Amino acid sequence: MKLAALPLAELQTRLSSGRLCLRTGPFALRLHSRLPHVAEAVNLLYAEHPLLDEGGFFDFHPRVDAQPGLRRWLRPQAQFELDGYRPFSPMALAQAAPMLEWGLNWCVTEHAHQYIVIHAAVVERGGRAALLPAPPGSGKSTLCAALVNRGWRLLSDELALIDPARGLFQPLARPVSLKNRSIEVIRSFAPEARFSAVVHDTLKGSVAHMKPPAESVRRDQEPARLGWIVFPRYQAGAPLQARALPRARGFMQLLEHAFNYHLHGSRGFECLADMVAPAQALDFSYSQLDEAMHFFEGLATDQARLEPVAA
């Protein structure tokens, strides 16, 4: 049964008592929060995710709630916890819903070492995955959100999970995080997309999360093979440029975005090297989403025009 089948009142009851159990990608979550706005965000963003039985095993038991004591009246704040551990400083109570998303990212990067974890978006088309590694502010999530609203399957917005035994991407189709101007850009580009409430004055500015496409969630147990490594960069007003990279350079740039491949030793290094060897690597800069979509359509059909391989 999908979470959407739960009436909001039942969802709130389960969430407030720590009994809201769902699956996202390979992870089983048992969520806990007594905050109504967190329940509303979960109800929207995870509507397509499958519910799990309360008696099973859970990878993570995250909790986001208001801090107790006098502070709750003078300066209300929210705190994220995992099994009683608090990895972050408290944030304004209004920021509790995005705090849950950031906390889930932390859970994966700190504990899911059965995977090689890369800071990157991943989208798939025709059986081939495009890996989009980039630092914050590069337009990675904006590009990812646009692509999944134009027929690409969402595997990840923030954290690419690689199974080192098979060299395949494990999907983790969670909400897509958008910041500041990108929120309205994607609202205009994809009017049918659903968004959580915009939360202002966070450390990242104004943030909102886009609901992952239902088809991507439905296929979140279906792995994908690497086809392209695209290093995206938004440049306001600049023409689109796509430049092929030598595979060795693409490999070294990719390692800069890997969180934990070193924990896998030689196996992790060899896994990434084997994945990159048949893949196409390129630098990609854009300013107009329509132009970017046209380029990626050509990439998927092997008709994209690239500048010569950089020396």
mmCIF file of C-alpha atoms in Angstrom:
data_model
loop_
_atom_site.group_PDB
_atom_site.id
_atom_site.type_symbol
_atom_site.label_atom_id
_atom_site.label_comp_id
_atom_site.label_asym_id
_atom_site.label_seq_id
_atom_site.Cartn_x
_atom_site.Cartn_y
_atom_site.Cartn_z
ATOM 1 C CA MET A 1 0.000 0.000 0.000
ATOM 2 C CA LYS A 2 1.248 3.492 -0.822
ATOM 3 C CA LEU A 3 1.436 6.273 1.728
ATOM 4 C CA ALA A 4 -1.166 8.184 -0.323
ATOM 5 C CA ALA A 5 -3.758 5.630 0.812
ATOM 6 C CA LEU A 6 -3.503 6.886 4.402
ATOM 7 C CA PRO A 7 -5.876 9.677 5.424
ATOM 8 C CA LEU A 8 -3.894 12.666 6.687
ATOM 9 C CA ALA A 9 -5.273 12.201 10.211
ATOM 10 C CA GLU A 10 -4.025 8.588 10.286
ATOM 11 C CA LEU A 11 -0.645 9.659 8.914
ATOM 12 C CA GLN A 12 -0.353 12.290 11.648
ATOM 13 C CA THR A 13 -1.269 9.739 14.314
ATOM 14 C CA ARG A 14 1.346 7.271 13.117
ATOM 15 C CA LEU A 15 4.010 9.939 12.637
ATOM 16 C CA SER A 16 3.472 11.519 16.055
ATOM 17 C CA SER A 17 3.897 8.123 17.746
ATOM 18 C CA GLY A 18 6.922 7.065 15.682
ATOM 19 C CA ARG A 19 5.003 4.427 13.736
ATOM 20 C CA LEU A 20 5.069 5.824 10.195
ATOM 21 C CA CYS A 21 7.025 3.190 8.301
ATOM 22 C CA LEU A 22 7.926 3.508 4.641
ATOM 23 C CA ARG A 23 10.529 2.460 2.099
ATOM 24 C CA THR A 24 12.612 4.745 -0.062
ATOM 25 C CA GLY A 25 15.017 3.036 -2.436
ATOM 26 C CA PRO A 26 16.887 0.347 -0.478
ATOM 27 C CA PHE A 27 16.134 1.875 2.937
ATOM 28 C CA ALA A 28 13.357 1.188 5.416
ATOM 29 C CA LEU A 29 12.458 4.255 7.496
ATOM 30 C CA ARG A 30 10.500 4.621 10.717
ATOM 31 C CA LEU A 31 9.669 8.322 10.987
ATOM 32 C CA HIS A 32 8.751 10.261 14.099
ATOM 33 C CA SER A 33 7.496 13.857 14.400
ATOM 34 C CA ARG A 34 4.691 15.586 16.274
ATOM 35 C CA LEU A 35 4.849 18.674 14.055
ATOM 36 C CA PRO A 36 1.820 19.174 11.763
ATOM 37 C CA HIS A 37 3.821 20.907 9.027
ATOM 38 C CA VAL A 38 6.237 17.961 8.891
ATOM 39 C CA ALA A 39 3.258 15.624 8.488
ATOM 40 C CA GLU A 40 1.923 17.765 5.649
ATOM 41 C CA ALA A 41 5.295 17.706 3.855
ATOM 42 C CA VAL A 42 5.670 13.935 4.257
ATOM 43 C CA ASN A 43 2.083 13.427 3.086
ATOM 44 C CA LEU A 44 2.814 15.314 -0.136
ATOM 45 C CA LEU A 45 6.410 14.382 -0.923
ATOM 46 C CA TYR A 46 6.251 10.659 -0.057
ATOM 47 C CA ALA A 47 2.719 9.961 -1.286
ATOM 48 C CA GLU A 48 3.941 7.400 -3.848
ATOM 49 C CA HIS A 49 6.274 5.551 -1.493
ATOM 50 C CA PRO A 50 5.237 2.138 -0.147
ATOM 51 C CA LEU A 51 4.216 1.729 3.473
ATOM 52 C CA LEU A 52 5.900 -0.990 5.509
ATOM 53 C CA ASP A 53 4.716 -3.196 8.344
ATOM 54 C CA GLU A 54 5.676 -1.906 11.779
ATOM 55 C CA GLY A 55 7.182 -5.218 12.816
ATOM 56 C CA GLY A 56 9.992 -5.292 10.278
ATOM 57 C CA PHE A 57 13.625 -4.181 10.336
ATOM 58 C CA PHE A 58 14.351 -0.490 9.803
ATOM 59 C CA ASP A 59 17.597 1.035 8.615
ATOM 60 C CA PHE A 60 16.899 4.420 10.177
ATOM 61 C CA HIS A 61 14.656 5.776 12.951
ATOM 62 C CA PRO A 62 14.880 9.557 12.398
ATOM 63 C CA ARG A 63 12.965 12.050 14.503
ATOM 64 C CA VAL A 64 12.320 15.780 14.059
ATOM 65 C CA ASP A 65 10.513 17.622 16.841
ATOM 66 C CA ALA A 66 10.318 20.910 18.680
ATOM 67 C CA GLN A 67 12.871 21.442 21.413
ATOM 68 C CA PRO A 68 11.322 21.317 24.901
ATOM 69 C CA GLY A 69 11.674 23.853 27.698
ATOM 70 C CA LEU A 70 11.413 27.630 27.759
ATOM 71 C CA ARG A 71 12.928 27.901 24.276
ATOM 72 C CA ARG A 72 9.761 26.482 22.752
ATOM 73 C CA TRP A 73 7.956 29.668 23.818
ATOM 74 C CA LEU A 74 10.686 32.283 23.381
ATOM 75 C CA ARG A 75 12.389 31.069 20.220
ATOM 76 C CA PRO A 76 10.808 27.854 18.910
ATOM 77 C CA GLN A 77 13.357 25.515 17.364
ATOM 78 C CA ALA A 78 13.406 22.029 15.857
ATOM 79 C CA GLN A 79 15.953 19.284 16.437
ATOM 80 C CA PHE A 80 16.844 16.282 14.273
ATOM 81 C CA GLU A 81 17.724 13.036 16.046
ATOM 82 C CA LEU A 82 18.783 9.566 14.994
ATOM 83 C CA ASP A 83 18.526 7.041 17.801
ATOM 84 C CA GLY A 84 19.023 9.853 20.321
ATOM 85 C CA TYR A 85 22.066 11.330 18.550
ATOM 86 C CA ARG A 86 21.829 14.948 17.397
ATOM 87 C CA PRO A 87 24.210 15.598 14.479
ATOM 88 C CA PHE A 88 23.006 19.175 13.781
ATOM 89 C CA SER A 89 22.464 22.342 15.744
ATOM 90 C CA PRO A 90 18.798 23.215 16.264
ATOM 91 C CA MET A 91 17.065 25.193 13.516
ATOM 92 C CA ALA A 92 14.010 27.441 13.482
ATOM 93 C CA LEU A 93 10.841 25.432 13.993
ATOM 94 C CA ALA A 94 9.529 26.459 10.564
ATOM 95 C CA GLN A 95 12.539 24.681 9.012
ATOM 96 C CA ALA A 96 11.708 21.268 10.478
ATOM 97 C CA ALA A 97 10.444 19.728 7.210
ATOM 98 C CA PRO A 98 13.587 20.478 5.140
ATOM 99 C CA MET A 99 15.617 19.521 8.209
ATOM 100 C CA LEU A 100 14.144 16.029 7.956
ATOM 101 C CA GLU A 101 15.321 15.795 4.325
ATOM 102 C CA TRP A 102 18.801 17.018 5.199
ATOM 103 C CA GLY A 103 18.883 14.603 8.116
ATOM 104 C CA LEU A 104 17.983 11.679 5.863
ATOM 105 C CA ASN A 105 20.854 12.670 3.562
ATOM 106 C CA TRP A 106 23.145 12.607 6.586
ATOM 107 C CA CYS A 107 21.855 9.157 7.577
ATOM 108 C CA VAL A 108 22.809 7.768 4.180
ATOM 109 C CA THR A 109 26.234 9.414 3.876
ATOM 110 C CA GLU A 110 27.241 8.452 7.422
ATOM 111 C CA HIS A 111 25.863 4.925 7.596
ATOM 112 C CA ALA A 112 25.171 3.391 4.169
ATOM 113 C CA HIS A 113 28.729 2.262 3.501
ATOM 114 C CA GLN A 114 27.568 -0.879 1.758
ATOM 115 C CA TYR A 115 27.354 1.536 -1.198
ATOM 116 C CA ILE A 116 29.855 3.882 -2.775
ATOM 117 C CA VAL A 117 28.181 7.255 -2.201
ATOM 118 C CA ILE A 118 28.755 10.205 -4.531
ATOM 119 C CA HIS A 119 27.409 13.724 -4.207
ATOM 120 C CA ALA A 120 25.524 13.769 -7.494
ATOM 121 C CA ALA A 121 22.153 13.602 -9.148
ATOM 122 C CA VAL A 122 21.378 10.551 -11.295
ATOM 123 C CA VAL A 123 18.763 10.325 -14.041
ATOM 124 C CA GLU A 124 18.117 7.474 -16.484
ATOM 125 C CA ARG A 125 16.776 7.141 -19.986
ATOM 126 C CA GLY A 126 16.684 4.052 -22.196
ATOM 127 C CA GLY A 127 18.611 1.932 -19.716
ATOM 128 C CA ARG A 128 21.543 4.358 -19.393
ATOM 129 C CA ALA A 129 22.142 6.649 -16.451
ATOM 130 C CA ALA A 130 23.529 10.182 -16.539
ATOM 131 C CA LEU A 131 25.538 10.980 -13.423
ATOM 132 C CA LEU A 132 25.554 14.713 -12.587
ATOM 133 C CA PRO A 133 28.257 15.454 -9.982
ATOM 134 C CA ALA A 134 28.566 19.099 -8.984
ATOM 135 C CA PRO A 135 29.195 21.340 -5.966
ATOM 136 C CA PRO A 136 26.326 23.351 -4.433
ATOM 137 C CA GLY A 137 25.188 26.266 -6.574
ATOM 138 C CA SER A 138 26.050 24.628 -9.890
ATOM 139 C CA GLY A 139 22.458 24.184 -11.051
ATOM 140 C CA LYS A 140 22.606 20.402 -10.598
ATOM 141 C CA SER A 141 19.243 20.033 -8.857
ATOM 142 C CA THR A 142 17.550 22.482 -11.232
ATOM 143 C CA LEU A 143 18.793 20.468 -14.199
ATOM 144 C CA CYS A 144 17.782 17.204 -12.494
ATOM 145 C CA ALA A 145 14.261 18.514 -11.747
ATOM 146 C CA ALA A 146 13.831 19.655 -15.342
ATOM 147 C CA LEU A 147 14.997 16.330 -16.772
ATOM 148 C CA VAL A 148 12.679 14.206 -14.627
ATOM 149 C CA ASN A 149 9.794 16.397 -15.785
ATOM 150 C CA ARG A 150 10.770 15.627 -19.377
ATOM 151 C CA GLY A 151 10.753 11.844 -19.285
ATOM 152 C CA TRP A 152 13.992 10.931 -17.526
ATOM 153 C CA ARG A 153 13.742 8.617 -14.516
ATOM 154 C CA LEU A 154 14.891 10.022 -11.191
ATOM 155 C CA LEU A 155 17.385 7.837 -9.352
ATOM 156 C CA SER A 156 18.796 10.516 -7.077
ATOM 157 C CA ASP A 157 18.933 14.254 -6.578
ATOM 158 C CA GLU A 158 21.728 14.442 -3.992
ATOM 159 C CA LEU A 159 23.264 11.039 -3.326
ATOM 160 C CA ALA A 160 24.248 8.566 -6.016
ATOM 161 C CA LEU A 161 24.425 5.024 -4.578
ATOM 162 C CA ILE A 162 26.672 2.525 -6.352
ATOM 163 C CA ASP A 163 26.543 -1.183 -5.596
ATOM 164 C CA PRO A 164 30.273 -2.087 -5.644
ATOM 165 C CA ALA A 165 29.538 -5.748 -6.341
ATOM 166 C CA ARG A 166 27.679 -5.009 -9.610
ATOM 167 C CA GLY A 167 28.838 -1.529 -10.589
ATOM 168 C CA LEU A 168 25.231 -0.329 -10.913
ATOM 169 C CA PHE A 169 23.336 2.646 -9.503
ATOM 170 C CA GLN A 170 20.779 1.818 -6.817
ATOM 171 C CA PRO A 171 17.817 4.226 -7.073
ATOM 172 C CA LEU A 172 16.925 6.502 -4.180
ATOM 173 C CA ALA A 173 13.987 8.463 -5.627
ATOM 174 C CA ARG A 174 13.423 10.999 -2.876
ATOM 175 C CA PRO A 175 12.226 14.631 -3.133
ATOM 176 C CA VAL A 176 14.321 17.001 -5.246
ATOM 177 C CA SER A 177 15.742 19.926 -3.288
ATOM 178 C CA LEU A 178 15.471 23.356 -4.916
ATOM 179 C CA LYS A 179 16.748 26.686 -3.653
ATOM 180 C CA ASN A 180 15.974 30.347 -4.178
ATOM 181 C CA ARG A 181 15.334 31.309 -7.824
ATOM 182 C CA SER A 182 15.372 27.651 -8.935
ATOM 183 C CA ILE A 183 12.014 27.097 -7.219
ATOM 184 C CA GLU A 184 10.152 29.502 -9.500
ATOM 185 C CA VAL A 185 12.202 28.421 -12.529
ATOM 186 C CA ILE A 186 10.966 24.829 -12.156
ATOM 187 C CA ARG A 187 7.420 25.925 -11.239
ATOM 188 C CA SER A 188 7.257 27.756 -14.573
ATOM 189 C CA PHE A 189 9.041 25.019 -16.502
ATOM 190 C CA ALA A 190 6.883 22.185 -15.113
ATOM 191 C CA PRO A 191 3.518 23.553 -13.867
ATOM 192 C CA GLU A 192 2.340 20.005 -13.162
ATOM 193 C CA ALA A 193 5.095 19.389 -10.585
ATOM 194 C CA ARG A 194 4.146 19.372 -6.886
ATOM 195 C CA PHE A 195 6.149 21.259 -4.266
ATOM 196 C CA SER A 196 6.322 21.471 -0.505
ATOM 197 C CA ALA A 197 5.841 24.861 1.120
ATOM 198 C CA VAL A 198 8.738 27.266 0.575
ATOM 199 C CA VAL A 199 10.783 27.711 3.757
ATOM 200 C CA HIS A 200 12.738 30.957 4.035
ATOM 201 C CA ASP A 201 15.878 32.080 5.858
ATOM 202 C CA THR A 202 17.585 28.692 6.056
ATOM 203 C CA LEU A 203 21.362 28.346 5.788
ATOM 204 C CA LYS A 204 20.722 27.639 2.091
ATOM 205 C CA GLY A 205 18.314 30.523 1.601
ATOM 206 C CA SER A 206 14.730 29.799 0.563
ATOM 207 C CA VAL A 207 14.165 26.083 -0.041
ATOM 208 C CA ALA A 208 11.387 23.823 -1.295
ATOM 209 C CA HIS A 209 11.244 20.156 -2.271
ATOM 210 C CA MET A 210 9.669 18.762 -5.419
ATOM 211 C CA LYS A 211 7.714 15.530 -5.189
ATOM 212 C CA PRO A 212 9.480 12.733 -7.096
ATOM 213 C CA PRO A 213 7.601 11.407 -10.146
ATOM 214 C CA ALA A 214 5.365 8.420 -9.363
ATOM 215 C CA GLU A 215 7.001 6.293 -12.075
ATOM 216 C CA SER A 216 10.460 6.914 -10.615
ATOM 217 C CA VAL A 217 9.281 5.799 -7.169
ATOM 218 C CA ARG A 218 7.537 2.758 -8.647
ATOM 219 C CA ARG A 219 10.821 1.695 -10.275
ATOM 220 C CA ASP A 220 13.038 2.442 -7.282
ATOM 221 C CA GLN A 221 14.219 -1.169 -7.063
ATOM 222 C CA GLU A 222 15.416 -1.151 -10.687
ATOM 223 C CA PRO A 223 19.170 -0.401 -10.961
ATOM 224 C CA ALA A 224 20.797 1.392 -13.880
ATOM 225 C CA ARG A 225 24.153 1.292 -15.647
ATOM 226 C CA LEU A 226 26.317 4.374 -16.139
ATOM 227 C CA GLY A 227 26.157 5.896 -19.605
ATOM 228 C CA TRP A 228 27.413 9.443 -19.127
ATOM 229 C CA ILE A 229 29.200 11.545 -16.525
ATOM 230 C CA VAL A 230 28.060 15.135 -16.976
ATOM 231 C CA PHE A 231 29.645 17.870 -14.851
ATOM 232 C CA PRO A 232 26.937 20.597 -15.002
ATOM 233 C CA ARG A 233 27.400 24.294 -14.431
ATOM 234 C CA TYR A 234 24.787 27.036 -14.717
ATOM 235 C CA GLN A 235 26.109 30.249 -16.298
ATOM 236 C CA ALA A 236 23.578 33.056 -16.588
ATOM 237 C CA GLY A 237 23.230 34.346 -20.135
ATOM 238 C CA ALA A 238 25.919 32.084 -21.570
ATOM 239 C CA PRO A 239 25.363 29.819 -24.595
ATOM 240 C CA LEU A 240 25.154 26.085 -24.021
ATOM 241 C CA GLN A 241 28.515 24.326 -24.195
ATOM 242 C CA ALA A 242 29.243 20.607 -24.034
ATOM 243 C CA ARG A 243 32.862 19.550 -24.121
ATOM 244 C CA ALA A 244 34.039 15.958 -24.154
ATOM 245 C CA LEU A 245 36.581 15.009 -21.497
ATOM 246 C CA PRO A 246 39.243 12.319 -21.546
ATOM 247 C CA ARG A 247 38.002 9.426 -19.438
ATOM 248 C CA ALA A 248 40.977 9.704 -17.091
ATOM 249 C CA ARG A 249 40.153 13.346 -16.361
ATOM 250 C CA GLY A 250 36.474 12.526 -15.922
ATOM 251 C CA PHE A 251 37.432 9.777 -13.487
ATOM 252 C CA MET A 252 39.646 12.062 -11.400
ATOM 253 C CA GLN A 253 36.972 14.789 -11.302
ATOM 254 C CA LEU A 254 34.406 12.199 -10.242
ATOM 255 C CA LEU A 255 36.567 11.135 -7.287
ATOM 256 C CA GLU A 256 36.378 14.697 -5.949
ATOM 257 C CA HIS A 257 32.645 14.165 -5.371
ATOM 258 C CA ALA A 258 32.871 10.687 -3.814
ATOM 259 C CA PHE A 259 32.170 10.550 -0.080
ATOM 260 C CA ASN A 260 33.423 7.112 0.855
ATOM 261 C CA TYR A 261 35.008 5.184 -1.996
ATOM 262 C CA HIS A 262 38.262 5.027 0.018
ATOM 263 C CA LEU A 263 36.451 2.944 2.651
ATOM 264 C CA HIS A 264 36.044 0.244 0.000
ATOM 265 C CA GLY A 265 39.790 0.109 -0.636
ATOM 266 C CA SER A 266 40.999 -1.209 -3.959
ATOM 267 C CA ARG A 267 37.559 -2.682 -4.611
ATOM 268 C CA GLY A 268 35.982 0.777 -4.565
ATOM 269 C CA PHE A 269 38.647 2.264 -6.829
ATOM 270 C CA GLU A 270 38.368 -0.597 -9.303
ATOM 271 C CA CYS A 271 34.561 -0.458 -9.285
ATOM 272 C CA LEU A 272 34.529 3.224 -10.224
ATOM 273 C CA ALA A 273 37.275 2.751 -12.811
ATOM 274 C CA ASP A 274 35.365 -0.112 -14.446
ATOM 275 C CA MET A 275 32.152 1.957 -14.501
ATOM 276 C CA VAL A 276 33.823 4.996 -16.044
ATOM 277 C CA ALA A 277 35.782 3.102 -18.717
ATOM 278 C CA PRO A 278 32.875 2.679 -21.205
ATOM 279 C CA ALA A 279 31.092 5.908 -20.212
ATOM 280 C CA GLN A 280 31.226 9.297 -21.909
ATOM 281 C CA ALA A 281 32.458 12.179 -19.720
ATOM 282 C CA LEU A 282 31.777 15.828 -20.463
ATOM 283 C CA ASP A 283 31.774 19.330 -19.061
ATOM 284 C CA PHE A 284 28.382 20.944 -19.571
ATOM 285 C CA SER A 285 27.380 24.567 -19.056
ATOM 286 C CA TYR A 286 23.933 26.011 -19.701
ATOM 287 C CA SER A 287 21.699 28.987 -19.035
ATOM 288 C CA GLN A 288 18.399 27.988 -20.721
ATOM 289 C CA LEU A 289 16.585 24.837 -19.609
ATOM 290 C CA ASP A 290 14.911 24.301 -22.996
ATOM 291 C CA GLU A 291 18.334 24.220 -24.671
ATOM 292 C CA ALA A 292 19.608 21.844 -22.004
ATOM 293 C CA MET A 293 16.625 19.518 -22.524
ATOM 294 C CA HIS A 294 17.264 19.480 -26.284
ATOM 295 C CA PHE A 295 20.897 18.564 -25.675
ATOM 296 C CA PHE A 296 20.042 15.731 -23.286
ATOM 297 C CA GLU A 297 17.493 14.414 -25.767
ATOM 298 C CA GLY A 298 20.316 14.197 -28.271
ATOM 299 C CA LEU A 299 22.534 12.551 -25.676
ATOM 300 C CA ALA A 300 19.921 9.843 -25.083
ATOM 301 C CA THR A 301 19.589 9.206 -28.836
ATOM 302 C CA ASP A 302 23.360 9.399 -29.510
ATOM 303 C CA GLN A 303 22.905 12.533 -31.605
ATOM 304 C CA ALA A 304 24.370 15.147 -29.259
ATOM 305 C CA ARG A 305 27.110 17.353 -30.670
ATOM 306 C CA LEU A 306 30.160 17.695 -28.447
ATOM 307 C CA GLU A 307 33.161 19.947 -28.765
ATOM 308 C CA PRO A 308 36.457 18.104 -29.374
ATOM 309 C CA VAL A 309 37.999 16.141 -26.537
ATOM 310 C CA ALA A 310 39.926 18.467 -24.250
ATOM 311 C CA ALA A 311 43.612 17.748 -23.973
#
